[in-house]
PDB file of C-alpha atoms and ligand atoms in Angstrom:
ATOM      1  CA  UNK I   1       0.000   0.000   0.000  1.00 78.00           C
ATOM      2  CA  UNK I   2       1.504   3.321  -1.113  1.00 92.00           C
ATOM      3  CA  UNK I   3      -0.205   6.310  -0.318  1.00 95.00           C
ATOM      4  CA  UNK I   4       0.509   9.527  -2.586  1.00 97.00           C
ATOM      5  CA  UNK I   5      -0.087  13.502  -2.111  1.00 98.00           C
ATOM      6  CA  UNK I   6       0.049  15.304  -5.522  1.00 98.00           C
ATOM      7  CA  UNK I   7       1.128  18.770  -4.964  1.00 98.00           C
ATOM      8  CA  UNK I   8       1.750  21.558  -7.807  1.00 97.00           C
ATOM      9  CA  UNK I   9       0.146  24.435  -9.477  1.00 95.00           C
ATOM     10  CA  UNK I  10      -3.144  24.250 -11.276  1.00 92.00           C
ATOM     11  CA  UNK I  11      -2.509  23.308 -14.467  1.00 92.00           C
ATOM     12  CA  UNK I  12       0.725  21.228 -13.726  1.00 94.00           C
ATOM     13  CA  UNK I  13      -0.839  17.718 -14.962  1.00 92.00           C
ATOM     14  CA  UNK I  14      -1.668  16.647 -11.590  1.00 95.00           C
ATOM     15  CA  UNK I  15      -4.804  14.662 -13.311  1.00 91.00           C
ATOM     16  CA  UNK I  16      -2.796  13.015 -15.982  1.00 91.00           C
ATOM     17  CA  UNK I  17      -0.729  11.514 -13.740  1.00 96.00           C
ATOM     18  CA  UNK I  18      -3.369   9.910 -11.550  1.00 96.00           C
ATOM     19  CA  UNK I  19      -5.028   8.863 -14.886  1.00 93.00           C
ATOM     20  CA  UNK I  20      -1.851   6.925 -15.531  1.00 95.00           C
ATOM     21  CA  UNK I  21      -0.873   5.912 -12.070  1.00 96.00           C
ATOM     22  CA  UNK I  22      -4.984   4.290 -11.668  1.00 93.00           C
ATOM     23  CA  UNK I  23      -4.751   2.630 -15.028  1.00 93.00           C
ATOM     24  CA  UNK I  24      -1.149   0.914 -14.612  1.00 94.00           C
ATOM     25  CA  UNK I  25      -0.890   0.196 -11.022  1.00 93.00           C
ATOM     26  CA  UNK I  26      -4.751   0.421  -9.818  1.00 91.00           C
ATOM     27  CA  UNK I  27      -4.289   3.226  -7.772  1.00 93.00           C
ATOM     28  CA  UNK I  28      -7.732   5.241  -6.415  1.00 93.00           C
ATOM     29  CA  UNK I  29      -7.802   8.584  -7.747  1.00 93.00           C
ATOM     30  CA  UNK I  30      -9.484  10.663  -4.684  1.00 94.00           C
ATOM     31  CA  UNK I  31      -9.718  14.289  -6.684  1.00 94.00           C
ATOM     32  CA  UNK I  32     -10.866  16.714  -3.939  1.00 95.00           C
ATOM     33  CA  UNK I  33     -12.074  19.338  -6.314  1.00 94.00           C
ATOM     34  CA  UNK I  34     -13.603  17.115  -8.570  1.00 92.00           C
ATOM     35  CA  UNK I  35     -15.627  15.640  -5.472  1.00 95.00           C
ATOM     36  CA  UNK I  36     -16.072  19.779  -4.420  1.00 96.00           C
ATOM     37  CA  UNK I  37     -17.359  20.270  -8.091  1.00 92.00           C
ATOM     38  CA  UNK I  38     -19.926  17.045  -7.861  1.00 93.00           C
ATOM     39  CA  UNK I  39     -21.487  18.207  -4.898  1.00 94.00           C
ATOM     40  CA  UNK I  40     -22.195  21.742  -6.420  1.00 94.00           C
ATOM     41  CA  UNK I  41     -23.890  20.225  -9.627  1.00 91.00           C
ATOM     42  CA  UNK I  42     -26.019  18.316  -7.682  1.00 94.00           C
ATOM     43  CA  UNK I  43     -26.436  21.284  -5.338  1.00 94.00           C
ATOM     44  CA  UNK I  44     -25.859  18.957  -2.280  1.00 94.00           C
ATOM     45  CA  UNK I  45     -26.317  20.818   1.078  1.00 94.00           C
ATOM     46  CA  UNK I  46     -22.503  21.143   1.060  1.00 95.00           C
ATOM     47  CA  UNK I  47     -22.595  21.949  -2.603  1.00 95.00           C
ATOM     48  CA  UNK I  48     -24.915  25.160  -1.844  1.00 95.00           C
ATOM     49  CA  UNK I  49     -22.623  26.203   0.895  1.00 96.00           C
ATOM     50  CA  UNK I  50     -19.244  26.035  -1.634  1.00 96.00           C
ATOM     51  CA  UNK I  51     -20.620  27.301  -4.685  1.00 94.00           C
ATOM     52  CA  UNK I  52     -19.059  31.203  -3.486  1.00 94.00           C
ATOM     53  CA  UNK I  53     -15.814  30.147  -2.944  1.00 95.00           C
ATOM     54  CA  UNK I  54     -14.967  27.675  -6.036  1.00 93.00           C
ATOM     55  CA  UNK I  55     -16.461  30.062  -8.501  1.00 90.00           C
ATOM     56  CA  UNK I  56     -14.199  32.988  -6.694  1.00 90.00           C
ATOM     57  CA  UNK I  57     -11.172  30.254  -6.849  1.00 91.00           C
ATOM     58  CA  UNK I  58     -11.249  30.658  -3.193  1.00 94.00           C
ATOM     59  CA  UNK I  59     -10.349  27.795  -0.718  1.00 97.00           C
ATOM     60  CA  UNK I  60     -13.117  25.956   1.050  1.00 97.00           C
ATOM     61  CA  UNK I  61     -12.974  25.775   5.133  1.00 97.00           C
ATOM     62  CA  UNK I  62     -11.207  23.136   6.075  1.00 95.00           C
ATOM     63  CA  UNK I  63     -14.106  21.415   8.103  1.00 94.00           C
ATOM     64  CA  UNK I  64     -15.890  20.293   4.781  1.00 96.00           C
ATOM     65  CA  UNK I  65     -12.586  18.982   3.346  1.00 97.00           C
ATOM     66  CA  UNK I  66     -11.755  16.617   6.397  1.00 95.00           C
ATOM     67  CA  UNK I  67     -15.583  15.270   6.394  1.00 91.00           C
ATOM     68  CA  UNK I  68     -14.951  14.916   2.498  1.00 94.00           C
ATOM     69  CA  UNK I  69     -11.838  13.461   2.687  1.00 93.00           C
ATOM     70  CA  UNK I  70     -13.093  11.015   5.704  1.00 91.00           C
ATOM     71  CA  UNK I  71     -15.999  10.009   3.713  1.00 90.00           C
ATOM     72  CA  UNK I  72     -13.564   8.978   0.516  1.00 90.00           C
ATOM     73  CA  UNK I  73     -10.383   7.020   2.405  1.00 87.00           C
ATOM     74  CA  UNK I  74     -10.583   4.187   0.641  1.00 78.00           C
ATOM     75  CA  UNK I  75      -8.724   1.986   3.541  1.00 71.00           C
ATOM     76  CA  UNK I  76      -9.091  -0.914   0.839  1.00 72.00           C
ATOM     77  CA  UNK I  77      -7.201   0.703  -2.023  1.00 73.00           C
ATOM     78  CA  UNK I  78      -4.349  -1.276  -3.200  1.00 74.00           C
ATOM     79  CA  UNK I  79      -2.918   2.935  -3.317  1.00 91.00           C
ATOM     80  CA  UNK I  80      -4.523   6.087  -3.006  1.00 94.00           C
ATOM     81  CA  UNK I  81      -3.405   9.513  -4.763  1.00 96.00           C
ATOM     82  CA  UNK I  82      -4.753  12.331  -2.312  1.00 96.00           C
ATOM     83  CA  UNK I  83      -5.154  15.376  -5.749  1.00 96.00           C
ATOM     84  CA  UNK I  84      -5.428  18.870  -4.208  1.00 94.00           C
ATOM     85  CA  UNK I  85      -5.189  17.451  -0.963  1.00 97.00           C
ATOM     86  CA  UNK I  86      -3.513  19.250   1.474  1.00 98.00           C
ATOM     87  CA  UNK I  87      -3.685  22.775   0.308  1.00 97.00           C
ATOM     88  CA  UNK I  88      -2.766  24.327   3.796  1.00 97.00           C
ATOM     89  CA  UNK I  89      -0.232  23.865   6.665  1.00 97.00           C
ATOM     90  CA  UNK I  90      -3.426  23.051   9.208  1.00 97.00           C
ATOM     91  CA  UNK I  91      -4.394  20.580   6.213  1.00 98.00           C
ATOM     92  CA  UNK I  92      -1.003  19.026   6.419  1.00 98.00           C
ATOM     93  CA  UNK I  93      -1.258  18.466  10.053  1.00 97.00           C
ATOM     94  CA  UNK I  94      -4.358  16.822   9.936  1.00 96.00           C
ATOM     95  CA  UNK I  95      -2.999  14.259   7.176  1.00 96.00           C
ATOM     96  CA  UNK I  96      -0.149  13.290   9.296  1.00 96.00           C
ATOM     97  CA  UNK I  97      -2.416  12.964  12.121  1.00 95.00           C
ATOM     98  CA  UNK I  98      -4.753  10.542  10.536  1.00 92.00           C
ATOM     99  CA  UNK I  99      -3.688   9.229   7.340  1.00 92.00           C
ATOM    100  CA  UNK I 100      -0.643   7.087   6.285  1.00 92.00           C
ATOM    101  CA  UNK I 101       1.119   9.144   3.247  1.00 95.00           C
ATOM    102  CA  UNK I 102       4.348   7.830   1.875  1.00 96.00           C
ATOM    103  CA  UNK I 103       5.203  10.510  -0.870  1.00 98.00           C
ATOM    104  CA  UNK I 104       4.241  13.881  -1.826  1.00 98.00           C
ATOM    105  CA  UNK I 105       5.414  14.524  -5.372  1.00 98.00           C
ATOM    106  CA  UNK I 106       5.550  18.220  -6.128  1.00 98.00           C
ATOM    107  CA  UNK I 107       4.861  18.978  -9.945  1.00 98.00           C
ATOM    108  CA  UNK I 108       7.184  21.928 -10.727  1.00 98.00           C
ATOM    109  CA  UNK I 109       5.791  24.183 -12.890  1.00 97.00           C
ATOM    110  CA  UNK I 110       6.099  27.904 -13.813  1.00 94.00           C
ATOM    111  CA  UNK I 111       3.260  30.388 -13.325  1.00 94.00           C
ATOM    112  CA  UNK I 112       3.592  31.948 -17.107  1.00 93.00           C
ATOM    113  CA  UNK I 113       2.747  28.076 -18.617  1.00 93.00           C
ATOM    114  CA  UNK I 114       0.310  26.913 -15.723  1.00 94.00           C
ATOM    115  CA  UNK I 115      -1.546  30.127 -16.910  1.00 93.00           C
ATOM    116  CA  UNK I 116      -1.204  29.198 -20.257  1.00 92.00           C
ATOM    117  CA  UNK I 117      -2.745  25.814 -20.032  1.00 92.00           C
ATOM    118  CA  UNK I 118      -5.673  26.750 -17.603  1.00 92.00           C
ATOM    119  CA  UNK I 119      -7.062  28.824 -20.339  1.00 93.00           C
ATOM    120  CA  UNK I 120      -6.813  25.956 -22.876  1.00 93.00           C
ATOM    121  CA  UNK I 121      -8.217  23.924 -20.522  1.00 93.00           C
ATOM    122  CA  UNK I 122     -11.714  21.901 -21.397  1.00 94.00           C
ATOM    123  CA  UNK I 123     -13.595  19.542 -19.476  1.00 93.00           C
ATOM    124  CA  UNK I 124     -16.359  17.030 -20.889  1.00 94.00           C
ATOM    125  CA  UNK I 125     -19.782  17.888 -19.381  1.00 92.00           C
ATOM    126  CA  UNK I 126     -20.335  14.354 -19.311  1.00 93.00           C
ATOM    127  CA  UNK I 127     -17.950  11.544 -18.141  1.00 91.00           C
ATOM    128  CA  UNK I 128     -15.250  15.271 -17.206  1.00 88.00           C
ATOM    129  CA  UNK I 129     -12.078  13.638 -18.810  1.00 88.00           C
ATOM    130  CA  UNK I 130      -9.954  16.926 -19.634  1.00 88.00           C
ATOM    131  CA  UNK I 131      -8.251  18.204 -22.465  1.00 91.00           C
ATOM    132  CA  UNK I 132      -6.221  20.817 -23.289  1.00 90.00           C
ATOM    133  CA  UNK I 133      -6.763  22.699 -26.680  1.00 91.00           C
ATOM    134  CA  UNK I 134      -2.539  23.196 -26.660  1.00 85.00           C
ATOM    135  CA  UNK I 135      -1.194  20.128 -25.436  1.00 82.00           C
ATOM    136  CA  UNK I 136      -3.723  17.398 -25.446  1.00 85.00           C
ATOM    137  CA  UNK I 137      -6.436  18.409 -28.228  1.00 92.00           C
ATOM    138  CA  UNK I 138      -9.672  16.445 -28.661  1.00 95.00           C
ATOM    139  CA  UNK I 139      -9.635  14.509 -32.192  1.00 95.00           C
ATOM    140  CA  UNK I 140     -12.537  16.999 -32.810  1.00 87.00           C
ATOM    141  CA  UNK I 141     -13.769  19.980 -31.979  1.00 76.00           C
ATOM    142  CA  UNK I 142     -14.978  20.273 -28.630  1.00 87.00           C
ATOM    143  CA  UNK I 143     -16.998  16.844 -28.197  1.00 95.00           C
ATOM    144  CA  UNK I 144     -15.090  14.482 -25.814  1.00 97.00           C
ATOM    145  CA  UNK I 145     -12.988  11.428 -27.707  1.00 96.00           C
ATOM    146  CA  UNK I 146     -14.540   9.041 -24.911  1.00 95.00           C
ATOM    147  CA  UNK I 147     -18.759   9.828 -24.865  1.00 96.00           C
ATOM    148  CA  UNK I 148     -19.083  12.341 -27.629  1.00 96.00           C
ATOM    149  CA  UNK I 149     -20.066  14.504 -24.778  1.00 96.00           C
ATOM    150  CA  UNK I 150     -20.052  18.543 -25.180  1.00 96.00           C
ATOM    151  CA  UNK I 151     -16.376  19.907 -24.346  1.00 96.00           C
ATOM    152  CA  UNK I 152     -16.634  23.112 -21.592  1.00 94.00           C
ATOM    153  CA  UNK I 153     -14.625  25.632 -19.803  1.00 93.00           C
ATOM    154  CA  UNK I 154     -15.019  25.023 -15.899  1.00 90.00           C
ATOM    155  CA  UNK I 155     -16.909  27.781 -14.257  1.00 87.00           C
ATOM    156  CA  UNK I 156     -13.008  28.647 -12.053  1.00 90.00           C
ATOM    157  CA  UNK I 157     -11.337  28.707 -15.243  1.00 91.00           C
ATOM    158  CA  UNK I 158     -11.521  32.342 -16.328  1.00 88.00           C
ATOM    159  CA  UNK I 159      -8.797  34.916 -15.393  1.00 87.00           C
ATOM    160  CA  UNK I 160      -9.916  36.825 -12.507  1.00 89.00           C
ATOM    161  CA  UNK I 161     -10.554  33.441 -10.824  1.00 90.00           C
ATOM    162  CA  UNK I 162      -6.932  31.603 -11.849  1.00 93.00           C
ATOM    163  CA  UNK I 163      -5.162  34.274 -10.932  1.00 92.00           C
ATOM    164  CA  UNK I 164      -6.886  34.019  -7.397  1.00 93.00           C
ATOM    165  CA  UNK I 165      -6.374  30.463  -7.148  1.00 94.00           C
ATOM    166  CA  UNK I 166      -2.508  30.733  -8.554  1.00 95.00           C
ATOM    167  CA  UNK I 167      -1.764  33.484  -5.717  1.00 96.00           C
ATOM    168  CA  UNK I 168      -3.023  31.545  -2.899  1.00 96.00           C
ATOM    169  CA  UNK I 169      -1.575  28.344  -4.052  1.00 96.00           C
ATOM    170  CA  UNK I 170       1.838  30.280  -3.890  1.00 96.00           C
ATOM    171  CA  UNK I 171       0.889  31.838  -0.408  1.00 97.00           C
ATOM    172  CA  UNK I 172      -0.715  28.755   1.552  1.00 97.00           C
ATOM    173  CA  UNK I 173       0.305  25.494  -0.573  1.00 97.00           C
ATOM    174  CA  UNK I 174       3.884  26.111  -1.471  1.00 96.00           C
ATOM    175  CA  UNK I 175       5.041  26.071   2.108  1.00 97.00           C
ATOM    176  CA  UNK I 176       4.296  22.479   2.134  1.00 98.00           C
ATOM    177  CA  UNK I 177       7.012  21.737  -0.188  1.00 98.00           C
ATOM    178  CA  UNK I 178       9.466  22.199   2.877  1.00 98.00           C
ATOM    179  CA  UNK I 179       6.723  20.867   5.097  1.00 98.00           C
ATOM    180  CA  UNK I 180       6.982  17.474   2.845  1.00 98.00           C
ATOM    181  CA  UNK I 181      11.229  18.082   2.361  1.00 98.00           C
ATOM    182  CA  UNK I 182      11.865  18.151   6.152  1.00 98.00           C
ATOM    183  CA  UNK I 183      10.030  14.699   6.432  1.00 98.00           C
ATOM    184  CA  UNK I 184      12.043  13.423   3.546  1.00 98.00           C
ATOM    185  CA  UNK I 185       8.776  12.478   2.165  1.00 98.00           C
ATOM    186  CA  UNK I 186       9.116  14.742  -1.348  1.00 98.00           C
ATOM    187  CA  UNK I 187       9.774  13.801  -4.527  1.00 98.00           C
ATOM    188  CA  UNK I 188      10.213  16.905  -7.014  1.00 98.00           C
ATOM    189  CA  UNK I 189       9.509  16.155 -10.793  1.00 97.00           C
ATOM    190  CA  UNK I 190       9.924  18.028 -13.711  1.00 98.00           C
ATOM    191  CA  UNK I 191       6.191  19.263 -14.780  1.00 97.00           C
ATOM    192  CA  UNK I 192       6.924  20.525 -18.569  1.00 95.00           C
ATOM    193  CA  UNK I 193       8.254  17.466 -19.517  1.00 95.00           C
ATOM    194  CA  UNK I 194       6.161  14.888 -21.614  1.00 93.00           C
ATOM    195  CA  UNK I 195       3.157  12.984 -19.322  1.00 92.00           C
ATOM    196  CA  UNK I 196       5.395   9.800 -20.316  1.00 95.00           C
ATOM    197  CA  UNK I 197       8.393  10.974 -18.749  1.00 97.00           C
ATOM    198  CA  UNK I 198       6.646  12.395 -15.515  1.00 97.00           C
ATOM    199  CA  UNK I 199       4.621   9.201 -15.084  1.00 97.00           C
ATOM    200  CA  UNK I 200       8.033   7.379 -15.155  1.00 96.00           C
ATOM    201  CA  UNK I 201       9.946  10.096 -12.875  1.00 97.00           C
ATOM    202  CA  UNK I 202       6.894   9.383 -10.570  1.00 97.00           C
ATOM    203  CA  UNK I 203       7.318   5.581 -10.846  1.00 96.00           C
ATOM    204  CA  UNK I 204      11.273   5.779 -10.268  1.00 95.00           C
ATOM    205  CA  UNK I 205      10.991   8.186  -7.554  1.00 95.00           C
ATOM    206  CA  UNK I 206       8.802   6.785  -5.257  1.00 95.00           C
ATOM    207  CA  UNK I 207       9.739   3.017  -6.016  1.00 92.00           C
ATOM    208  CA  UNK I 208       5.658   1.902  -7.477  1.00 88.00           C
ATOM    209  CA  UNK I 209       7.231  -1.206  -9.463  1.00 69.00           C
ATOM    210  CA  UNK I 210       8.928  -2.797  -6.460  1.00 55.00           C
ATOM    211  CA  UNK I 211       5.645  -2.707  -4.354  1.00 49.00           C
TER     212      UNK I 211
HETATM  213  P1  AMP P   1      -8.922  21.946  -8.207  1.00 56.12           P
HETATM  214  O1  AMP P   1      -9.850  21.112  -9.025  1.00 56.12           O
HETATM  215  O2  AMP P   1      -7.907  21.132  -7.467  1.00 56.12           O
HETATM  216  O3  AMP P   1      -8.306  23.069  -9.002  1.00 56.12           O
HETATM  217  O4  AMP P   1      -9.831  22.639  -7.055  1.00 56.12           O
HETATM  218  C1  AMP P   1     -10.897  23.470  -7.412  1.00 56.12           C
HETATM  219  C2  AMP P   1     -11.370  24.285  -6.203  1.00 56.12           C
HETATM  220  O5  AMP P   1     -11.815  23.412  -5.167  1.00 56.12           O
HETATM  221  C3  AMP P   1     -10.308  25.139  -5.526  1.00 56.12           C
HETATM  222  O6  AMP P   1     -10.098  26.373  -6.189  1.00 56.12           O
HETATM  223  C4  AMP P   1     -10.923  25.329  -4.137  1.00 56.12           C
HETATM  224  O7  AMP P   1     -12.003  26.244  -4.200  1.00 56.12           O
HETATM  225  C5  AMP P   1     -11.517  23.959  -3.878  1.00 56.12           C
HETATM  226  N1  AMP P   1     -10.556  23.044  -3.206  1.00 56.12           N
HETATM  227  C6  AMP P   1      -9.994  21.924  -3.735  1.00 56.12           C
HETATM  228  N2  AMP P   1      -9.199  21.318  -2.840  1.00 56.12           N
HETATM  229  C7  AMP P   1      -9.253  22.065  -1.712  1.00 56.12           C
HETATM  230  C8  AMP P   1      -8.626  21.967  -0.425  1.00 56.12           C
HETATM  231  N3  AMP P   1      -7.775  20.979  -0.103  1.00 56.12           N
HETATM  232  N4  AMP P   1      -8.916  22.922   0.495  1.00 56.12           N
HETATM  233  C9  AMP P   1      -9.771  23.929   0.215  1.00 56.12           C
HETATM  234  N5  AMP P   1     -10.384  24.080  -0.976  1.00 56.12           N
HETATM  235  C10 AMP P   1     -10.139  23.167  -1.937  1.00 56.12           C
END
């Protein structure tokens, strides 16, 4: 059982990776903003109570993450990749507190291409596998290679709202990268390279094969 943070800039390919990582070793994906973004389109009763802050690309309290993230441990999982999970120091404190995480790999990016690719960004309406109109086109226009669903731009993905989300990610995530460094628990990839190479910088680094 290997258990994985995945910490980086939006845009840095986080979701790729855990694509790759769940279809060759059967990890469990647990995507915090993709759960965040569920319970708003079903306008949940925590869904009604986020909406504000994840169209302003602000953080939500902390007390909905942990009862999200309690909810979705999957104690089972053969490995679990914690995406966008922690965000904040107290967030950090509560992982090491009550869940057993070997690595955090930090997806180095710079600000100038993360902003790049968050505008290119589309999601499918439908089954939400995401493309990038740059780096990973759909085969047409925007309907989605998978379900032929309609190809959108997430409701956080315009610029007054990435810029929000890019400064605090500099203010209240990147201190992590030292929280993670002083455990010896971080594992620092190159995010403009090719998905290929990450996923195998990811698999060398953190030793998935020998498992
Ligand atoms: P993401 O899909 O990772 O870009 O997250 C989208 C949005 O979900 C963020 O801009 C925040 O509003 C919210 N969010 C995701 N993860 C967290 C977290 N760990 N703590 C607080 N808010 C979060």
């Amino acid at each position: 059982m290997l258990n994985l943070v995945f910490l980086g800039i939006q845009g840095s390919g986080k979701g790729t990776q855990a694509g790759l990582l769940r279809k060759n070793y059967g990890f469990r994906h647990i995507n915090i903003g993709e759960l965040l973004r569920q319970n708003m389109s079903q306008k949940t009763p925590l869904g009604l109570k986020i909406t504000d802050y994840m169209e302003n690309g602000e953080l939500v309290p902390d007390e909905y993450i942990f009862s999200l993230i309690e909810e979705n441990l999957d104690k089972n999982a053969k490995g679990m990749i914690l995406d966008g999970f922690p965000r904040t120091l107290k967030q950090a404190r509560y992982m090491e507190e009550n869940i057993p995480v070997n690595y955090a790999i930090y997806f180095d990016l710079n600000e100038e291409i993360a902003i790049k690719r968050l505008t290119a960004r589309r999601v499918c309406r439908n089954c939400k596998k995401d493309y990038n109109l740059i780096i990973k086109p759909p085969k047409s226009d925007l309907t989605c290679d998978e379900c032929g669903g309609e190809l959108i731009q997430r409701s956080d993905d315009h610029k007054s709202a990435i810029e929000r989300r890019i400064n605090i990610f500099k203010q209240r995530t990147k201190p992590l990268i030292s929280f993670f460094e002083e455990r010896g628990m971080l594992v620092k990839i190159d995010a403009s390279e090719s998905p290929e190479k990450i996923h195998n910088s990811i698999v060398r680094g953190t030793g998935i094969e020998k498992k």
